Coordinates of C-alpha atoms and ligand atoms in Angstrom, one line a residue:
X1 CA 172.0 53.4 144.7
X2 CA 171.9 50.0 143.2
X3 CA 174.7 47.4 142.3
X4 CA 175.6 46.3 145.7
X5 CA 178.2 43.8 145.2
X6 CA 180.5 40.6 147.1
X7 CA 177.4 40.6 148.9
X8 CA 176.9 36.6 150.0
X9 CA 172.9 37.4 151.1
X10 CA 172.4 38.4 147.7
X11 CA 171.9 35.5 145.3
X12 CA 173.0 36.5 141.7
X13 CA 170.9 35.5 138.9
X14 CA 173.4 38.2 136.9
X15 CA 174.7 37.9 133.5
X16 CA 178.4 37.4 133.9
X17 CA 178.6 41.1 132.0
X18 CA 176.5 42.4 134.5
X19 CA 177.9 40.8 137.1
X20 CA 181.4 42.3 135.9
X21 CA 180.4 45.4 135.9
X22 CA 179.8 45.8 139.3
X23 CA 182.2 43.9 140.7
X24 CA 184.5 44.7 143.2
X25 CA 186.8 47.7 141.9
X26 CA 190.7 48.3 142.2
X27 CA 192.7 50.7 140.8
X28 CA 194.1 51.0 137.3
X29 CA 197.9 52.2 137.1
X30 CA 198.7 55.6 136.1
X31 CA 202.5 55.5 136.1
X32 CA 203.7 58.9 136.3
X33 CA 206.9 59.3 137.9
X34 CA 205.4 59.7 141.4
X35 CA 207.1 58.6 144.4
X36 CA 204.7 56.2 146.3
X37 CA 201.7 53.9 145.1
X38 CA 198.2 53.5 146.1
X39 CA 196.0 50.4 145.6
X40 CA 192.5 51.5 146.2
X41 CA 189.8 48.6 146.2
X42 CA 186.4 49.3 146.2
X43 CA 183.2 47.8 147.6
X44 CA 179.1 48.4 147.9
X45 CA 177.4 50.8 145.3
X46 CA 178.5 53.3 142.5
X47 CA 178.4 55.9 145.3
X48 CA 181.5 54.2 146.6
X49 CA 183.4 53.5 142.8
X50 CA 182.9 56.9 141.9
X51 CA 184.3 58.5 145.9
X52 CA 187.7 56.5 145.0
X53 CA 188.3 58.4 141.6
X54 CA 187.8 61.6 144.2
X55 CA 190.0 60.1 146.5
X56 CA 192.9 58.6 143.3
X57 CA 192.4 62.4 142.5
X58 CA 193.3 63.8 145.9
X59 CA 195.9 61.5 146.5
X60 CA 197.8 61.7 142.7
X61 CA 198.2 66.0 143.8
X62 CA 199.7 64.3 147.5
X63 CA 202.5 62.5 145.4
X64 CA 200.8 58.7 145.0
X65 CA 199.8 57.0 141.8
X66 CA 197.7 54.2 141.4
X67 CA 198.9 50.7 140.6
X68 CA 196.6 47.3 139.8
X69 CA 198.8 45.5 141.9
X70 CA 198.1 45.2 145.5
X71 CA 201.7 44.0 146.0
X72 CA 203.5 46.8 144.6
X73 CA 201.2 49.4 146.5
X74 CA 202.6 51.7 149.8
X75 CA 199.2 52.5 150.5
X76 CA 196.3 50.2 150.2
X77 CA 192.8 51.3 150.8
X78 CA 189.2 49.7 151.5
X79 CA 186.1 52.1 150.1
X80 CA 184.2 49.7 152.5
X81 CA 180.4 49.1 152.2
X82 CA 177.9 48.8 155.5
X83 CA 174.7 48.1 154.3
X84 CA 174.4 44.8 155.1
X85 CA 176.2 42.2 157.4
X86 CA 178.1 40.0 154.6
X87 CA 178.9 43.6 153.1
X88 CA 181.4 43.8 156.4
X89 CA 181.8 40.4 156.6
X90 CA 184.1 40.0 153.2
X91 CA 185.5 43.5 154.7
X92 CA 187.2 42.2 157.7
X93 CA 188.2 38.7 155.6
X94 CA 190.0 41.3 152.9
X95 CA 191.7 43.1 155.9
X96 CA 193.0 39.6 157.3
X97 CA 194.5 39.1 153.8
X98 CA 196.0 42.0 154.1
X99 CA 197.6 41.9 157.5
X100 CA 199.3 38.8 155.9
X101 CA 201.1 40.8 153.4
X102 CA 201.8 44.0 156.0
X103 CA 204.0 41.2 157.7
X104 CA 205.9 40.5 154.6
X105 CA 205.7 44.2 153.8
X106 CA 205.8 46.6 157.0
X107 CA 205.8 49.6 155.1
X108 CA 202.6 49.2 153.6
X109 CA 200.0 51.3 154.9
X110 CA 196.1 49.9 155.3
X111 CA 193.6 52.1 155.3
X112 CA 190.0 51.8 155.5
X113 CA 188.0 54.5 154.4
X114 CA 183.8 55.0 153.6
X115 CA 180.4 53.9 155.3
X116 CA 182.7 51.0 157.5
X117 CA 184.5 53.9 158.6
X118 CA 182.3 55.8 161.5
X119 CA 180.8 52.3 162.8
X120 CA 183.7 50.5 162.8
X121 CA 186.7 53.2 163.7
X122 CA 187.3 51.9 167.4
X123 CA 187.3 48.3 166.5
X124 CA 189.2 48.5 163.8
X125 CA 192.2 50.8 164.8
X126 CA 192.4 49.8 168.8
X127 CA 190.8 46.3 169.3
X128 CA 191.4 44.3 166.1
X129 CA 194.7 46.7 165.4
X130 CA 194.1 45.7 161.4
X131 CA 194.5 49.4 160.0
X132 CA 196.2 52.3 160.4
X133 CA 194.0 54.6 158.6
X134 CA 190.2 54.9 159.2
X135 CA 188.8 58.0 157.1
X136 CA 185.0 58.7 156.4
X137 CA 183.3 59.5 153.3
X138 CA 183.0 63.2 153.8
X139 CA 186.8 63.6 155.0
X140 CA 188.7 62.4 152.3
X141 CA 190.3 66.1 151.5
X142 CA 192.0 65.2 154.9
X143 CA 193.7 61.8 153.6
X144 CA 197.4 63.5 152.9
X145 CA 197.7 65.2 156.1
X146 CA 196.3 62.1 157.9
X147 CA 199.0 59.7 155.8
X148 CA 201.8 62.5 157.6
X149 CA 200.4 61.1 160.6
X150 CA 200.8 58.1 159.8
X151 CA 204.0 58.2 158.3
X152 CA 205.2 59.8 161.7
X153 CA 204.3 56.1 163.7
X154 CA 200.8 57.1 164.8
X155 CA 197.5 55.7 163.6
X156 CA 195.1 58.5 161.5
X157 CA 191.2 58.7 161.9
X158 CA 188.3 61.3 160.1
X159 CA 185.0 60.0 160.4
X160 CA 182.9 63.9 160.8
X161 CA 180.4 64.1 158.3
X162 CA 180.0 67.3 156.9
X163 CA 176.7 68.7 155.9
X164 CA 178.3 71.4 152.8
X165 CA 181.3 68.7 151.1
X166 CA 180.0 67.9 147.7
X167 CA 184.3 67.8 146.4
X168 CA 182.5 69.9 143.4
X169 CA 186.0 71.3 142.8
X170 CA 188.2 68.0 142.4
X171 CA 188.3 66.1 139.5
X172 CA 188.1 62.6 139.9
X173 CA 190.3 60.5 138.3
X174 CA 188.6 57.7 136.2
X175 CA 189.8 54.3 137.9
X176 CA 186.4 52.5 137.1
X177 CA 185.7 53.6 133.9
X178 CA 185.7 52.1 130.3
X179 CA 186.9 55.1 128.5
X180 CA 183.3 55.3 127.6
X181 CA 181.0 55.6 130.1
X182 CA 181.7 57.7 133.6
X183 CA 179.7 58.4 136.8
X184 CA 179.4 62.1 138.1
X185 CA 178.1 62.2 141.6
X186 CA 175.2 65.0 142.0
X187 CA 174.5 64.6 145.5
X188 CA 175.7 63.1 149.2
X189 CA 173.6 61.6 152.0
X190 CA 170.6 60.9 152.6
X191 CA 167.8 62.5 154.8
X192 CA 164.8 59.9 154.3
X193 CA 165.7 57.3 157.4
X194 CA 164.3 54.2 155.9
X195 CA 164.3 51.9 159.1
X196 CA 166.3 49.4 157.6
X197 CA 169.1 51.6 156.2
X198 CA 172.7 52.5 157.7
X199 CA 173.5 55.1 154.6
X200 CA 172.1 58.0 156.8
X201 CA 174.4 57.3 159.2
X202 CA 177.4 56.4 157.7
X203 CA 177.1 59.3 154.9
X204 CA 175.4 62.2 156.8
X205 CA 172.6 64.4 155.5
X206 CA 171.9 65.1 151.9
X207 CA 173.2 67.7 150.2
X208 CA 173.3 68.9 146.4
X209 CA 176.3 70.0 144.5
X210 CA 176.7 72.9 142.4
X211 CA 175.1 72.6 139.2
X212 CA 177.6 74.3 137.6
X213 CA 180.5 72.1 138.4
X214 CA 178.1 69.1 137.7
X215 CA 177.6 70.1 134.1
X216 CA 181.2 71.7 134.2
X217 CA 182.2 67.9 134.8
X218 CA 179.7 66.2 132.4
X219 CA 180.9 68.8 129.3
X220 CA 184.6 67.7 130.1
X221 CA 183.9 64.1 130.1
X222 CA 182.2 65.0 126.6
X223 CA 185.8 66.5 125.6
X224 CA 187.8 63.5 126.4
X225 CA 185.7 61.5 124.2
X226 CA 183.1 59.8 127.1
X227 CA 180.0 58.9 125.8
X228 CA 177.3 58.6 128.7
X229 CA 177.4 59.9 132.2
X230 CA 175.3 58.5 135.1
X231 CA 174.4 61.1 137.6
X232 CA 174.4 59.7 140.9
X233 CA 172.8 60.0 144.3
X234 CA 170.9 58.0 146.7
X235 CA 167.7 60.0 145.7
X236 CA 168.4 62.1 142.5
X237 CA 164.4 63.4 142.6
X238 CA 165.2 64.8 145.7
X239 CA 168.5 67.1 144.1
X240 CA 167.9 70.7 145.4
X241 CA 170.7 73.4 144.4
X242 CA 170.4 76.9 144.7
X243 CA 172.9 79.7 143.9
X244 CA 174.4 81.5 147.5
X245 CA 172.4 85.1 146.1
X246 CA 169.2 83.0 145.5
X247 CA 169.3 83.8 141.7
X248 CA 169.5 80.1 140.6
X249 CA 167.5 77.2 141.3
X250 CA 167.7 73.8 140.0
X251 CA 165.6 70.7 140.6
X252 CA 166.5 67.4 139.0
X253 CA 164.5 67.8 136.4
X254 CA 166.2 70.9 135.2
X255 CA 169.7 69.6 136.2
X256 CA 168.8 66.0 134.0
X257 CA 167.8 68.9 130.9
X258 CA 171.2 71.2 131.2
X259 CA 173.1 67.7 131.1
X260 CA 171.4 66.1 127.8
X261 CA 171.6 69.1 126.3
X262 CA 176.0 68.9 126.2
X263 CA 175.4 67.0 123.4
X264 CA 173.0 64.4 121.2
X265 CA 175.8 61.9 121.3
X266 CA 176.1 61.8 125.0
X267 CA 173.6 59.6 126.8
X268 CA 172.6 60.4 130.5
X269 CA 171.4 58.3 133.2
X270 CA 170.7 58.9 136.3
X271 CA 170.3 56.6 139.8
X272 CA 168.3 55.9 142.1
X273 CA 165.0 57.3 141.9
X274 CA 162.6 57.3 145.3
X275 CA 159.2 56.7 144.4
X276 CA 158.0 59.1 146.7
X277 CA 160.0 62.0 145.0
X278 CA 159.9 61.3 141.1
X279 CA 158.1 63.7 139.6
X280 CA 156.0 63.8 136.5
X281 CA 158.6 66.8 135.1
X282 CA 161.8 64.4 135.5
X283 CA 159.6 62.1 133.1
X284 CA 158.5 64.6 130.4
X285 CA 162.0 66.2 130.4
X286 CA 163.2 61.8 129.7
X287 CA 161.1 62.0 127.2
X288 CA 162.2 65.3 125.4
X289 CA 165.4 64.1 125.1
X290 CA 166.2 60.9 122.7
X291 CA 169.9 61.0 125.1
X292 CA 168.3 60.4 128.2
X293 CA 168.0 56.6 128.4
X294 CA 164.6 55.8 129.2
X295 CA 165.4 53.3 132.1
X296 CA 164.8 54.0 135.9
X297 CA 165.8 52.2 138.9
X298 CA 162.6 52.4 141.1
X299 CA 163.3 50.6 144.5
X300 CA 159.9 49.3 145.6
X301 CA 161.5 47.1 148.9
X302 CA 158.1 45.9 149.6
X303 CA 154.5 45.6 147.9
X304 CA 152.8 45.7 150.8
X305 CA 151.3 49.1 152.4
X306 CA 151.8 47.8 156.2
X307 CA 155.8 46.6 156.0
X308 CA 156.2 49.9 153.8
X309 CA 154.9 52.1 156.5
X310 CA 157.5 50.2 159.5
X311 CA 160.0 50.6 156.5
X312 CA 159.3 54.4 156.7
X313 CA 159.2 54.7 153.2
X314 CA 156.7 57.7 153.2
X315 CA 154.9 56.2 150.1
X316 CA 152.2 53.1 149.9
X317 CA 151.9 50.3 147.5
X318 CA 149.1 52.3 145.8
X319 CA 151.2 55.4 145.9
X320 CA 153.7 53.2 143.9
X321 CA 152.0 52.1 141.4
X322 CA 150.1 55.2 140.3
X323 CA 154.5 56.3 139.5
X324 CA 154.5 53.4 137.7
X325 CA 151.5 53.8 136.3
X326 CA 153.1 57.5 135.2
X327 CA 156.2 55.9 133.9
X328 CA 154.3 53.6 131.6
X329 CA 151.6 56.4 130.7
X330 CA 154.4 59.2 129.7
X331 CA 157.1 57.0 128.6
X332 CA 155.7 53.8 127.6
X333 CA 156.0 50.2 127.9
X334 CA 159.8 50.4 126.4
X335 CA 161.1 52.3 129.5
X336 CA 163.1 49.9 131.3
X337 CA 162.2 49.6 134.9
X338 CA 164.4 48.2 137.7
X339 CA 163.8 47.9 141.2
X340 CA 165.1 46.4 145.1
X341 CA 163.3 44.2 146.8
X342 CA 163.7 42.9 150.6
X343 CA 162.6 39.8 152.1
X344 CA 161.8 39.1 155.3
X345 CA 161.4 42.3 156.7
X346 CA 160.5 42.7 160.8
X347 CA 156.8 41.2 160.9
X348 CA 156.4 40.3 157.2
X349 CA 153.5 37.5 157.4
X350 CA 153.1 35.4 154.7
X351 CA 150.2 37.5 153.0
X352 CA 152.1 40.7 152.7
X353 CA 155.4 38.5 151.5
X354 CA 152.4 37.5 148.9
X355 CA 152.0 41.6 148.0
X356 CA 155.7 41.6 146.6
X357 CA 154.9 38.9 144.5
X358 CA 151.9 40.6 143.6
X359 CA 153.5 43.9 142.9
X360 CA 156.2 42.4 140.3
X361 CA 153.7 40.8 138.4
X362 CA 151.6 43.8 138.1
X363 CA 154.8 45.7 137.2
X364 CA 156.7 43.2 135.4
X365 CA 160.6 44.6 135.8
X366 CA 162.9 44.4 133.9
X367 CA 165.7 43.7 136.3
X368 CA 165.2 43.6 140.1
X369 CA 167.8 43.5 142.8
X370 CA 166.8 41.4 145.5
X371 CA 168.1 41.3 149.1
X372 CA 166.6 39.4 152.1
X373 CA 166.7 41.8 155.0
X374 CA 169.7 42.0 157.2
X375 CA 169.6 43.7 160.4
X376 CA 171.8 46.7 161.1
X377 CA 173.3 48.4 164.3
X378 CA 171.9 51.5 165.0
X379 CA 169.2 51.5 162.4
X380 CA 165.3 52.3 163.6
X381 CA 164.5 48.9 162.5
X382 CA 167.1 47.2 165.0
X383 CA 166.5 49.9 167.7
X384 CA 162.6 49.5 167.4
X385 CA 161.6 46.8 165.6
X386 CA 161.9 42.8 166.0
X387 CA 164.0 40.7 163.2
X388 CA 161.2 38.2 163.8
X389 CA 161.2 36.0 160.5
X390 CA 163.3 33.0 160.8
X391 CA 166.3 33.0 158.5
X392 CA 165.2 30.0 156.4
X393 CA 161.6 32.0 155.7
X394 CA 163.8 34.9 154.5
X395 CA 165.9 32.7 152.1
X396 CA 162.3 31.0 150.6
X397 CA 160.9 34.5 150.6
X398 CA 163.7 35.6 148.3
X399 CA 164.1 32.2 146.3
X400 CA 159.7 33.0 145.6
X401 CA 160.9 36.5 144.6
X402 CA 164.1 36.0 142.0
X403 CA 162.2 32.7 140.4
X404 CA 159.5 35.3 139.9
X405 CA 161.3 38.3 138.5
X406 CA 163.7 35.4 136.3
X407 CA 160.2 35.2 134.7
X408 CA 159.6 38.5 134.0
X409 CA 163.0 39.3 133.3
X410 CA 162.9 36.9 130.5
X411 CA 159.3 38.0 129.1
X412 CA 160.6 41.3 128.9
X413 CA 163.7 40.3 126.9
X414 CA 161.5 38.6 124.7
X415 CA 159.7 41.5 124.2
X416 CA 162.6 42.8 122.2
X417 CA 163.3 40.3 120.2
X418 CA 163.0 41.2 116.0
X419 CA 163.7 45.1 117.3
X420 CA 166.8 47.1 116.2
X421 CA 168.1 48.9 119.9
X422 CA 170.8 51.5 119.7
X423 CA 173.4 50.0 121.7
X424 CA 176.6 51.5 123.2
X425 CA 179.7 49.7 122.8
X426 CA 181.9 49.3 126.0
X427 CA 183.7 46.2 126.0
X428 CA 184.1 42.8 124.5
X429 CA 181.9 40.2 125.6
X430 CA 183.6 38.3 128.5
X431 CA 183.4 35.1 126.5
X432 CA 184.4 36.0 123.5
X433 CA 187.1 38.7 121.4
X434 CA 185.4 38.2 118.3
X435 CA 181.9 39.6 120.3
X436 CA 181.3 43.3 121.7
X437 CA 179.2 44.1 124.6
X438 CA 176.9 47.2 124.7
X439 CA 173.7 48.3 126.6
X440 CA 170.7 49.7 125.0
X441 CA 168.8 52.4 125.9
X442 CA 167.3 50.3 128.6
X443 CA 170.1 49.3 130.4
X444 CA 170.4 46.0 128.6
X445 CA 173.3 44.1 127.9
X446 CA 173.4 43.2 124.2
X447 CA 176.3 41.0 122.7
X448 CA 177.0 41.3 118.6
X449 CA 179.6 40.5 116.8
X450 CA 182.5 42.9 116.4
X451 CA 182.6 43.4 112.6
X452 CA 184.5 46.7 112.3
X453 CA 183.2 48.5 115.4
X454 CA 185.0 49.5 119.0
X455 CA 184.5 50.7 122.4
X456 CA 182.3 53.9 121.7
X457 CA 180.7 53.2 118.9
X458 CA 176.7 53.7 118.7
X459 CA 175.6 50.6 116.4
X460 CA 172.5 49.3 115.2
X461 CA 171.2 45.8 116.4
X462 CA 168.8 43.7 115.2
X463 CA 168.0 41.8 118.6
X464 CA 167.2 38.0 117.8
X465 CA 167.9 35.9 121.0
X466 CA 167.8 36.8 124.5
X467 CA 168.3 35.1 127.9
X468 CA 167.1 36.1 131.2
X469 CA 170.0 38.6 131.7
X470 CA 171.2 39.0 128.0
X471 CA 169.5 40.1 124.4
X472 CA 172.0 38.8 121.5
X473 CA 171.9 39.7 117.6
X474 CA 173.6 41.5 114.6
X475 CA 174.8 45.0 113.6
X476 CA 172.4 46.1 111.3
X477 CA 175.0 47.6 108.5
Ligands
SAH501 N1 168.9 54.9 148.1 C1 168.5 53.7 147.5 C2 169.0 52.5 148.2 C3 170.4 52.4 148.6 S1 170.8 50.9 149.4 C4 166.9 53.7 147.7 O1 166.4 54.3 148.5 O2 166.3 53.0 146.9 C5 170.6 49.7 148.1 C6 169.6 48.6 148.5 O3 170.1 47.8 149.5 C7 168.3 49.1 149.0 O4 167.4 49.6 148.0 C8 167.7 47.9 149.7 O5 167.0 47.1 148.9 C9 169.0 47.2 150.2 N2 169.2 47.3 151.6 C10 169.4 48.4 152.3 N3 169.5 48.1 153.6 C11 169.3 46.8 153.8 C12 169.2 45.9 154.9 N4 169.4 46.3 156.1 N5 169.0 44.5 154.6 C13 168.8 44.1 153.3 N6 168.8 44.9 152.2 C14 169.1 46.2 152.5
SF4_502 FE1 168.7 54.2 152.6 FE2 166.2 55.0 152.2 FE3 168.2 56.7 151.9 FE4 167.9 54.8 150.2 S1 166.4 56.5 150.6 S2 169.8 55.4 151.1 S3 167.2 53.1 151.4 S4 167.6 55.7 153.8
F3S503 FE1 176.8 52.5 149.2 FE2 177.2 50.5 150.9 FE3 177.6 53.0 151.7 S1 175.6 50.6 149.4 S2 176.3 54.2 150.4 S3 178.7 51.8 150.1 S4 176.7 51.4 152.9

C-alpha cells in the first residue's frame, strides 16, 4: 500500500494536493437522529482509510453517527499505523491530546483500533492507562459488544487475527471519499515477510474476498454516481478467490477485467503491485481496457540484489527490471510508474546505496515514495539483522534519493507537456475556487480552470506547464 502519511522520517517533496489527499483522515458528519457520536481519525495507508468506512458502517447499525468534530464525539477512535517508529510516535502524542479533553469530558470513550493494536494493547490499556478500547484490524465486527463493555466501567480489547474476515458483507460507509472516487478493499494481510515489515504481524495472513461482493460493491458505487474505484491490497497480483464448490476461480487479472467492464465511465485502479507477482496478463488485460488507468505502484525498496535478498523480497534487481521492462514493452512509455524506496537498510554500503540510484535512473518514475529505514520490534530484520548505518548516512542516503527522483519526476512531467490528458475532476485546487483539480490517467494531478465543469466531470486538458508534483493547463472545449 502506498500513501503512508504524518510520518516525520519521510520528507515530503508532495504537491500540496497530493499531500491532501493523503492526509490524515477524520470523519465526516452523517447526522441522522442517532443517539451517540463517533469521531474516527485515521492514520498510515489506504488500507487503514478504507477499514474506518467498515468500521463508520458497523458502528452507524450499533446506534453512533459520525461527527467532524472531535469535541462533540462519545466515542473517538485511532485507526493507528505501525510501520514505522514516527508512525507511533504522532500516535501516542494524539492520545496525550486526547486524554486532555477525556478530563474535560469523562464520558468520552478513546479507543485505538488497527496495526498499533496487537503490539501495543498491554501498554496502552494497563501501563500508559490512555485508552479504553484497543481493537485489531480483523475484529472490528466485535466493536459494539466491546463498547457494552465498556460502557459497563471495564476496559475492551480484540486483537485475534482471523485468517477468513474479508467484511465482504458490510458496506462501508464513505468517510474519505469525494463523492467521486472510492476505495474497495479486495484483500487482507500479507503472507510475503519482507524483513523489514510489521504488516504481517499486525494484519495476519492474506486472504481474498469474494469476487462477487467485490464487484457487487464496485457496480453500486457506479449507482451512486462514483466514478473510479481503487481496488486495494497489500499485493493485489497475489488476489486468489475461489468459490467453496471449486467452480470459480479468479486471479487479479480476471477480477481487474469483471471490474472495468461495470462500465466505460468508471476508471479502476488498483494498489500495490509486488514485482515478484505482476503478471504479464494483469498488463494485457490494463491494456484492453481504456478504464483501467495505466499507472502502477511498483515498490522497488532497493536496487541492489544483495540488500534485496536480506529484505526477503523474493525478486532481484534484474528480476525487476525485466517487469519493468514488461510494463514499458506492453503498455508503453505513458504508463505511469510509482515506486518505495528505503534507505539505509541493515548493511547497505555505499556501492549498493549507489544501485538505488542506479535503478531510478534506469527507470525514471514518475513519483516515488521514499522512506529511510526504521527498525521494527518483532520484525526478521530486528530479530536477525544489525541496524548498522548511522542515522545521518540514512538521512544523506535519502536526501541522494528524493533530489534524484525530483529530477525525474519533473522530466516526466515535462514529458506531457502540449498533450491533451483525460482528467477526472475531484476537487478544487487548494489554492484557488476559480481552479479544479483532477488526475489523469497516470495518477497526475492536473489543475485547470473551472469554466463550467464540477466534481465528476471527465474534461479534456491541454497540459502546458508542470512542476515537479503538478501538470497545469486548459479545458480543451
Ligand atoms: N505492501 C507494500 C508495502 C506496504 S508498506 C509493498 O510490498 O510494496 C509501505 C512502504 O513503507 C513500503 O513499501 C516500504 O517502502 C515502507 N516501509 C515498510 N516498513 C518500513 C520500515 N521498517 N522502515 C522504513 N520504511 C518501511
Ligand atoms: Fe510488508 Fe512486504 Fe507485505 Fe508489503 S509485501 S506489506 S512490504 S511484508
Ligand atoms: Fe497500513 Fe501502517 Fe498498517 S501502512 S497496513 S496502517 S502498519
Amino acid at each position: 500500500m502506498h500513501a503512508p502519511i504524518l510520518d516525520l522520517d519521510f520528507i515530503d517533496n508532495r504537491t500540496p494536493e497530493q499531500a491532501a489527499a493523503c492526509d490524515t483522515k477524520v470523519t465526516v458528519d452523517s447526522n441522522t437522529g442517532r443517539q451517540r457520536k463517533l469521531y474516527i481519525e485515521s492514520y498510515g495507508c489506504q488500507m487503514n482509510f478504507s477499514d474506518s468506512e467498515i468500521v463508520s458502517s458497523i458502528m452507524f447499525e450499533a446506534g453512533f453517527d459520525t461527527t467532524s468534530e472531535v469535541t462533540d464525539a462519545d466515542l473517538v477512535l485511532l485507526n493507528t499505523c505501525s510501520i514505522r517508529e514516527k508512525a507511533e510516535q504522532t500516535v501516542r502524542h494524539r492520545l496525550t491530546q486526547l486524554q486532555h479533553l477525556k478530563k474535560k469530558k469523562p464520558g468520552m470513550v478513546v479507543g485505538v483500533l488497527g496495526c498499533m493494536a496487537e503490539r501495543l494493547k498491554k501498554n496502552l490499556l494497563e501501563e500508559e492507562k490512555m485508552v479504553d478500547l484497543v481493537v485489531g484490524p480483523d475484529a472490528y465486527r466485535d466493536l459494539p459488544s466491546l463498547i457494552n463493555e465498556v460502557d459497563s466501567g471495564q476496559k475492551a480489547v480484540n486483537v485475534l487475527l482471523s485468517r477468513e474476515e474479508t467484511y465482504a458483507d458490510i458496506n462501508p460507509i464513505r468517510l474519505n471519499s469525494n463523492g467521486v472516487s472510492a476505495f474497495v478493499s479486495i484483500m487482507r494481510g500479507c503472507d510475503n515477510m519482507c524483513s523489514f515489515c510489521v504488516v504481517p504481524f499486525t494484519r495476519g495472513r492474506e486472504r481474498s474476498r469474494d469476487a462477487h461482493s467485490i464487484v457487487r460493491e464496485a457496480r453500486e458505487l457506479v449507482n451512486q454516481g462514483y466514478k473510479e474505484v481503487t481496488l486495494l491490497g497489500q499485493n493485489v497480483d497475489s488476489y486468489k478467490w475461489q468459490s467453496e464448490d471449486g467452480t470459480e476461480r479468479v486471479n487479479f487479472a480476471q477480477l481487474l477485467e469483471s471490474v472495468a467492464l461495470i462500465s466505460p465511465d468508471l476508471r479502476v485502479r488498483f494498489s500495490t503491485s509486488h514485482p515478484k507477482d505482476i503478471t504479464d496478463e494483469v498488463l494485457y488485460t490494463m491494456k484492453k481496457y481504456d478504464n483501467i488507468c495505466k499507472y502502477i505502484h511498483l515498490p522497488a525498496q532497493s536496487g541492489n540484489s544483495r540488500v534485496l535478498d536480506l529484505m526477503n523480497r523474493t525478486y532481484d534487481r534484474t528480476w525487476y527490471l525485466e517487469r519493468v521492462d514488461a510494463i514499458r514493452r506492453i503498455l508503453g512509455q505513458e504508463c505511469g510508474i510509482s515506486t518505495d524506496m528505503i534507505a539505509g537498510f541493515c548493511s547497505e554500503t555505499e556501492e549498493e546505496h549507489q544501485d538505488t540510484l542506479s535503478l531510478i535512473d534506469y527507470v525514471q518514475y514518475d513519483y516515488a515514495y521514499m522512506f529511510f529505514y526504521s527498525e521494527r520490534p518483532g520484525t526478521l530484520a530486528a530479530r536477525k539483522l544489525a541496524d548498522d548505518v548511522p542515522l545521518e548516512t540514512k538521512k544523506r542516503r535519502l536526501q541522494e534519493i528524493i533530489d534524484k527522483q525530483r529530477h525525474y519526476s519533473l522530466i516526466r512531467n515535462q514529458m506531457d507537456l502540449g498533450k491533451v490528458h483525460r482528467v477526472l475532476v475531484e476537487n478544487f485546487s487548494k489554492r484557488s475556487d476559480d481552479m479544479l483539480s483532477g488526475r489523469n490517467d497516470q495518477n497526475k494531478v492536473v489543475i485547470f480552470p473551472k469554466m463550467h465543469f464540477k466534481k465528476g466531470d471527465y474534461v479534456n486538458v491541454l497540459v502546458h506547464d508542470c512542476s515537479v508534483g503538478t501538470l497545469f493547463g486548459e479545458p480543451v472545449l
